[in-house]
């Protein structure tokens, strides 16, 4: 259900704002969240660390372009 929700928001934002892509950060160990990004064509472009966890940042292309 998470993938459908993220896909719906991306579709809405694509129509409303037409960005080149979307940024999707996910905790490095959150496999389910990472699969959502990967399932929408996302690729890792950055890694970020803070005091709580390390995250990977995906770039998801605008499917409407």
Short mmCIF file of C-alpha atoms in Angstrom, two decimals:
data_model
loop_
_atom_site.label_atom_id
_atom_site.label_comp_id
_atom_site.label_asym_id
_atom_site.label_seq_id
_atom_site.Cartn_x
_atom_site.Cartn_y
_atom_site.Cartn_z
CA UNK A 1 0.00 0.00 0.00
CA UNK A 2 2.95 2.34 0.60
CA UNK A 3 4.07 2.15 -3.01
CA UNK A 4 0.60 3.10 -4.23
CA UNK A 5 0.50 6.10 -1.88
CA UNK A 6 3.93 7.36 -2.95
CA UNK A 7 3.06 6.79 -6.62
CA UNK A 8 -0.20 8.75 -6.21
CA UNK A 9 1.59 11.70 -4.61
CA UNK A 10 4.26 11.62 -7.33
CA UNK A 11 1.59 11.56 -10.05
CA UNK A 12 -0.22 14.51 -8.48
CA UNK A 13 2.99 16.51 -8.05
CA UNK A 14 4.04 15.67 -11.61
CA UNK A 15 0.82 17.15 -12.94
CA UNK A 16 0.79 20.14 -10.59
CA UNK A 17 4.47 21.12 -10.67
CA UNK A 18 6.15 19.08 -13.44
CA UNK A 19 9.52 18.65 -11.67
CA UNK A 20 12.42 16.84 -13.32
CA UNK A 21 12.52 14.32 -10.49
CA UNK A 22 11.68 13.65 -6.85
CA UNK A 23 14.00 13.22 -3.88
CA UNK A 24 13.15 10.28 -1.64
CA UNK A 25 15.26 9.76 1.49
CA UNK A 26 15.02 6.42 3.26
CA UNK A 27 16.81 4.98 6.26
CA UNK A 28 19.58 2.73 4.99
CA UNK A 29 18.17 -0.25 6.91
CA UNK A 30 14.52 0.33 5.93
CA UNK A 31 14.28 -2.24 3.16
CA UNK A 32 10.54 -1.73 2.57
CA UNK A 33 10.93 2.01 2.02
CA UNK A 34 13.93 1.47 -0.24
CA UNK A 35 11.93 -1.00 -2.35
CA UNK A 36 9.25 1.64 -2.88
CA UNK A 37 11.81 4.05 -4.32
CA UNK A 38 13.45 1.37 -6.43
CA UNK A 39 10.06 0.18 -7.70
CA UNK A 40 9.35 3.69 -8.95
CA UNK A 41 12.62 3.80 -10.88
CA UNK A 42 14.66 5.54 -8.20
CA UNK A 43 18.42 5.37 -7.97
CA UNK A 44 20.66 6.31 -5.06
CA UNK A 45 22.33 9.69 -5.49
CA UNK A 46 23.50 10.50 -1.96
CA UNK A 47 24.05 9.16 1.54
CA UNK A 48 23.33 11.26 4.63
CA UNK A 49 24.16 10.61 8.27
CA UNK A 50 22.72 12.11 11.41
CA UNK A 51 22.81 11.14 15.07
CA UNK A 52 19.92 8.66 14.70
CA UNK A 53 20.63 6.81 11.45
CA UNK A 54 22.21 6.81 8.00
CA UNK A 55 19.92 7.41 5.06
CA UNK A 56 20.21 6.93 1.35
CA UNK A 57 18.63 9.47 -0.96
CA UNK A 58 16.96 8.27 -4.12
CA UNK A 59 16.22 10.32 -7.18
CA UNK A 60 12.93 9.18 -8.71
CA UNK A 61 12.32 10.41 -12.27
CA UNK A 62 9.11 12.20 -13.20
CA UNK A 63 7.23 9.49 -15.11
CA UNK A 64 5.18 12.13 -16.97
CA UNK A 65 8.23 13.44 -18.85
#
